[in-house]
PDB file of C-alpha atoms in Angstrom:
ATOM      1  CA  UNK A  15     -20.508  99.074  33.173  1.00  0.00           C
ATOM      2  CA  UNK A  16     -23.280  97.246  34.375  1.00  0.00           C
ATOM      3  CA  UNK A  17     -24.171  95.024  37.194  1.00  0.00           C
ATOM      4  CA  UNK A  18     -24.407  91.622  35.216  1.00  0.00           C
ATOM      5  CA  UNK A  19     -21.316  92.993  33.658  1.00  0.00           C
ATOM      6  CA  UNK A  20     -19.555  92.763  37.149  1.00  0.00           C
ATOM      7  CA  UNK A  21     -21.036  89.813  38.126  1.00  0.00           C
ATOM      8  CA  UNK A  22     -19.813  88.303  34.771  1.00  0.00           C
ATOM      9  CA  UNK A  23     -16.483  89.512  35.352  1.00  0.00           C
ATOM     10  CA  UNK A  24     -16.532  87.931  39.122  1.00  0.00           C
ATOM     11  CA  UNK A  25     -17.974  84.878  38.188  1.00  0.00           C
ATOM     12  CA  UNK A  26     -15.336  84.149  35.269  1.00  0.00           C
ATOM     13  CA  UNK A  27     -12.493  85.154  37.299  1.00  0.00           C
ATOM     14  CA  UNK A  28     -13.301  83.410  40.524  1.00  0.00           C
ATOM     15  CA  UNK A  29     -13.729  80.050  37.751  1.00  0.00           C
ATOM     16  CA  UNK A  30     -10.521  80.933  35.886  1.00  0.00           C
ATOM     17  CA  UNK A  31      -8.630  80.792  39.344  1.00  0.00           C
ATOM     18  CA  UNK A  32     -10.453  77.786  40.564  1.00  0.00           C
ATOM     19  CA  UNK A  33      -9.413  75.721  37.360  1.00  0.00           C
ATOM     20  CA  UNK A  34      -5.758  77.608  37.520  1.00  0.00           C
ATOM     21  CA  UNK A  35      -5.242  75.506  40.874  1.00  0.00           C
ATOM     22  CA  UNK A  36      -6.638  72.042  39.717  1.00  0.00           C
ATOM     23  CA  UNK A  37      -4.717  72.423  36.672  1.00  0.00           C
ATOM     24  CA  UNK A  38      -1.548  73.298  38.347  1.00  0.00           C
ATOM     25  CA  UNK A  39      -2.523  70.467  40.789  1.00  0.00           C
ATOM     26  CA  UNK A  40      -2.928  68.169  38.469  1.00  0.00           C
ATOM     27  CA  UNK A  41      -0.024  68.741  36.587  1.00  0.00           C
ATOM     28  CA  UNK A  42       2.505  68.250  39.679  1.00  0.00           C
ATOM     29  CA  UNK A  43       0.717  64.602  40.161  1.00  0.00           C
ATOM     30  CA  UNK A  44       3.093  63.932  36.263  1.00  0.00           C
ATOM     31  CA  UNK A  45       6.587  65.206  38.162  1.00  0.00           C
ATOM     32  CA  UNK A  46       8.647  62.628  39.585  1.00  0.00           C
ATOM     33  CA  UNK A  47       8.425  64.760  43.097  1.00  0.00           C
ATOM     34  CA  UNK A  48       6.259  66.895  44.958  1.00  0.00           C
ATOM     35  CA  UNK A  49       6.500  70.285  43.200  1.00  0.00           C
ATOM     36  CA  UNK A  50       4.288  72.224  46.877  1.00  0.00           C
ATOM     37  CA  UNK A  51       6.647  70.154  49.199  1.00  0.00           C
ATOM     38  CA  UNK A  52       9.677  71.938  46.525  1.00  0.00           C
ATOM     39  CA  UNK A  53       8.614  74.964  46.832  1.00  0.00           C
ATOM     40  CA  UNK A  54       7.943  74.938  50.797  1.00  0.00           C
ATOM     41  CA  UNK A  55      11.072  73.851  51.208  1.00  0.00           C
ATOM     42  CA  UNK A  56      12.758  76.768  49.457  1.00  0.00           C
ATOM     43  CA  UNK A  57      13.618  75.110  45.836  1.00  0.00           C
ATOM     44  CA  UNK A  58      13.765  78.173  43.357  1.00  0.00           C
ATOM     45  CA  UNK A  59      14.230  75.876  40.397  1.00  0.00           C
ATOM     46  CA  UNK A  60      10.807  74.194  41.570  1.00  0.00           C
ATOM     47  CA  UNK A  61       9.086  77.105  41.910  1.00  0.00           C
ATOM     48  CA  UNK A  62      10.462  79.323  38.816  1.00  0.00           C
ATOM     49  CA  UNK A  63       9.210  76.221  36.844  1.00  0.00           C
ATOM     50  CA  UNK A  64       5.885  76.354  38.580  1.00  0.00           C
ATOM     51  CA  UNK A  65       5.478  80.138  38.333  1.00  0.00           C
ATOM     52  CA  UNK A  66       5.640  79.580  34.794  1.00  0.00           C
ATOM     53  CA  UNK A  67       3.457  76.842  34.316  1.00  0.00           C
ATOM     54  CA  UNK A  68       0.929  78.748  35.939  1.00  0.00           C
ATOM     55  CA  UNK A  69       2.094  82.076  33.812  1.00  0.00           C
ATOM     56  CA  UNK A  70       1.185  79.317  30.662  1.00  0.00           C
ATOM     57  CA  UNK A  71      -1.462  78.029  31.631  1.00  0.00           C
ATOM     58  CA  UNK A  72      -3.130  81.556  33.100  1.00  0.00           C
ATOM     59  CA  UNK A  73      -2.653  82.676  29.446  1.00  0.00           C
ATOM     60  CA  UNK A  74      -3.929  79.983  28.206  1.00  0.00           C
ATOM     61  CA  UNK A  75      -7.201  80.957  30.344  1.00  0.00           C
ATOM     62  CA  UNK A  76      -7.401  84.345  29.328  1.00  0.00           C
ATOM     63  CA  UNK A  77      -6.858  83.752  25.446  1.00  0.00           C
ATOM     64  CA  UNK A  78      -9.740  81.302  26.106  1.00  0.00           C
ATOM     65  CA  UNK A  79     -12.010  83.131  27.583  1.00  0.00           C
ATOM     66  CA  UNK A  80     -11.365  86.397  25.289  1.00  0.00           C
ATOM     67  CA  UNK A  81     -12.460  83.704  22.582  1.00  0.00           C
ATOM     68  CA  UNK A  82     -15.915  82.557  24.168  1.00  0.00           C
ATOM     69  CA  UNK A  83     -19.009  83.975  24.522  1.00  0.00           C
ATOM     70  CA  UNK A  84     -19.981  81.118  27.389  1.00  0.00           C
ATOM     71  CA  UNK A  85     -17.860  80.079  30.010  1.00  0.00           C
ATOM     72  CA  UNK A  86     -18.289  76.542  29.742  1.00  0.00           C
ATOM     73  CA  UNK A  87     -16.886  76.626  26.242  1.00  0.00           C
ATOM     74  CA  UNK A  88     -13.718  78.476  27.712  1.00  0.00           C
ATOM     75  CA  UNK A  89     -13.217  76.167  30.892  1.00  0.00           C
ATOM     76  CA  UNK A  90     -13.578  72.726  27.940  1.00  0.00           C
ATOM     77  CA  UNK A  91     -11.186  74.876  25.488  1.00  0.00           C
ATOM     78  CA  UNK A  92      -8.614  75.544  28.469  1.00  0.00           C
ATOM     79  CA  UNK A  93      -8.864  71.847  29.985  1.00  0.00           C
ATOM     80  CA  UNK A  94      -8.137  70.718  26.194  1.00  0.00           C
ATOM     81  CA  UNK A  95      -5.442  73.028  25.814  1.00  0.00           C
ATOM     82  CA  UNK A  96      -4.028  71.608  29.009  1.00  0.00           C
ATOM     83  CA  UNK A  97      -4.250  67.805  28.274  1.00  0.00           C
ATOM     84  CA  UNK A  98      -2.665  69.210  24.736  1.00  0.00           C
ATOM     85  CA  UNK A  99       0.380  71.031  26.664  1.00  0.00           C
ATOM     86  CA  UNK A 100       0.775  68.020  29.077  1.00  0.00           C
ATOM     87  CA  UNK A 101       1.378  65.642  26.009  1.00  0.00           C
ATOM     88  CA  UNK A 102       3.754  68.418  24.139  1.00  0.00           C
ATOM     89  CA  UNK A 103       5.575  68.852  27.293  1.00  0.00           C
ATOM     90  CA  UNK A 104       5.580  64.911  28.160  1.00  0.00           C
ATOM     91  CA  UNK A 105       7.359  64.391  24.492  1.00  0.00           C
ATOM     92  CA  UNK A 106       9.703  67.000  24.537  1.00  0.00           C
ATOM     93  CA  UNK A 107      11.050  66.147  27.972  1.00  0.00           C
ATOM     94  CA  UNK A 108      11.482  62.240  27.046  1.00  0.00           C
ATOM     95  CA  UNK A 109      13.479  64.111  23.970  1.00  0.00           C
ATOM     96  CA  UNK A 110      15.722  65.577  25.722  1.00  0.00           C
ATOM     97  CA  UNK A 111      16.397  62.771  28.030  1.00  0.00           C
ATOM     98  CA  UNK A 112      17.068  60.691  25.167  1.00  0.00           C
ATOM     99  CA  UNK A 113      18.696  62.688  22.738  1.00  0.00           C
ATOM    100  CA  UNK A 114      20.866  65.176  25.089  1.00  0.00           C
ATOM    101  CA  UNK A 115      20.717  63.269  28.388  1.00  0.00           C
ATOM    102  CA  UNK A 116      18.835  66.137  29.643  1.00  0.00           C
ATOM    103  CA  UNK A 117      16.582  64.568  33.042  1.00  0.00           C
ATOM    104  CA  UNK A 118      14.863  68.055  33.572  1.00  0.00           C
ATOM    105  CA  UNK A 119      12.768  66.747  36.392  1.00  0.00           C
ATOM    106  CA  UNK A 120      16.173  65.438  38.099  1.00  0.00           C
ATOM    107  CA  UNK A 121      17.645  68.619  37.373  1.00  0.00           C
ATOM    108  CA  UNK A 122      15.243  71.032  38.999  1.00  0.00           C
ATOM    109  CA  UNK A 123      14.678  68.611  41.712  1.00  0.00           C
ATOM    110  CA  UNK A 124      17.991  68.807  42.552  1.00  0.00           C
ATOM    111  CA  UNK A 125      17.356  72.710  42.441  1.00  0.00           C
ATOM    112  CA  UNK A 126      19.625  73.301  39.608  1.00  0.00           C
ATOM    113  CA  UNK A 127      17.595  76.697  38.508  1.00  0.00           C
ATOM    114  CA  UNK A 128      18.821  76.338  34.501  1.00  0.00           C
ATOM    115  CA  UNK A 129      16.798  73.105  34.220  1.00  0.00           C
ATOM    116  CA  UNK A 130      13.277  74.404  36.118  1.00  0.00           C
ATOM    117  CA  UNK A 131      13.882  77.663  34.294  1.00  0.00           C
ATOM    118  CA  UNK A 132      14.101  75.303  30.831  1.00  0.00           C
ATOM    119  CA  UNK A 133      11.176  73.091  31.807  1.00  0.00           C
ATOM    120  CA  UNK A 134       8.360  75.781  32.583  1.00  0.00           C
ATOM    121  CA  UNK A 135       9.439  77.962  29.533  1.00  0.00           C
ATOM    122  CA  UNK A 136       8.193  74.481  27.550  1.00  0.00           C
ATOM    123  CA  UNK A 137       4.995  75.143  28.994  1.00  0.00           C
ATOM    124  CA  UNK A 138       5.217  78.948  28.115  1.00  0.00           C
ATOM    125  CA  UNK A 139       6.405  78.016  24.389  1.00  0.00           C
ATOM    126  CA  UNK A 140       3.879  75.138  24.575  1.00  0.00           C
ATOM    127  CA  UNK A 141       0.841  78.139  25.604  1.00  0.00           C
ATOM    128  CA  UNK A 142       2.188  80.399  22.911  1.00  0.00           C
ATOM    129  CA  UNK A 143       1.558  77.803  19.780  1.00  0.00           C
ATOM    130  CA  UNK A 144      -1.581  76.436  21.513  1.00  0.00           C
ATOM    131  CA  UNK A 145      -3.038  80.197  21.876  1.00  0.00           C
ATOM    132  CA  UNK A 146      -1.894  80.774  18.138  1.00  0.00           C
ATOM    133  CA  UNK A 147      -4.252  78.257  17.100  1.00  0.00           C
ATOM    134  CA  UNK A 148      -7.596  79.172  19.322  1.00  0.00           C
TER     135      UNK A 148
END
């Protein structure tokens, strides 16, 4: 092991975990409340959900980057992969609202932990079919 090789693994990782919090971020700006305010305020179905969106989309990073040679390509691949899980997640949730009268954002708002613990494993599902494919 190298130098550039542990510069290389710095620089990726210190990326990886910058783009992990705007990700995370910018998903909580599509809940219909404040997923930080949640968690601060002790909500385990909040945070469960939010531990696993960032267990999703942290896998999501790593199967990217074990796929590219150049870091830009895996920070594009993982931003598409996001937009791709937001949209899954977005249709399945309007599903269930419709179909079994399943609000999953009212539910783990309410801190019911079945529903947050049912809404992040979407995004873990989501991570596992989107990895299959990269």
């Amino acid at each position: 092991m190298d130098f550039e090789y542990v510069l290389r693994v710095l620089v990726w990782t210190g990326v990886g975990s910058v783009l992990l919090f705007v990700l995370l971020y910018v998903d909580s700006l599509f809940t219909k409340y404040k997923d930080f305010e949640e968690v601060k305020a002790g909500n385990m179905a909040v945070t469960s959900r939010m531990m696993m969106k960032l267990l999703a989309q942290g896998y999501i990073l790593s199967v990217s980057i074990s796929t590219s040679n150049v870091l830009l390509e895996a920070i594009v691949v993982s931003i598409i992969s996001f937009l791709v899980l937001l949209v899954l997640e977005s249709i399945v949730r309007v599903g269930l609202r419709v179909w079994a009268k399943l609000d999953l954002d009212l539910g783990t708002q309410q801190g019911k932990l079945g529903y947050g613990l049912f809404g992040g494993m979407l995004h873990v599902v989501g991570a596992l079919i989107i990895t299959a494919c990269l």
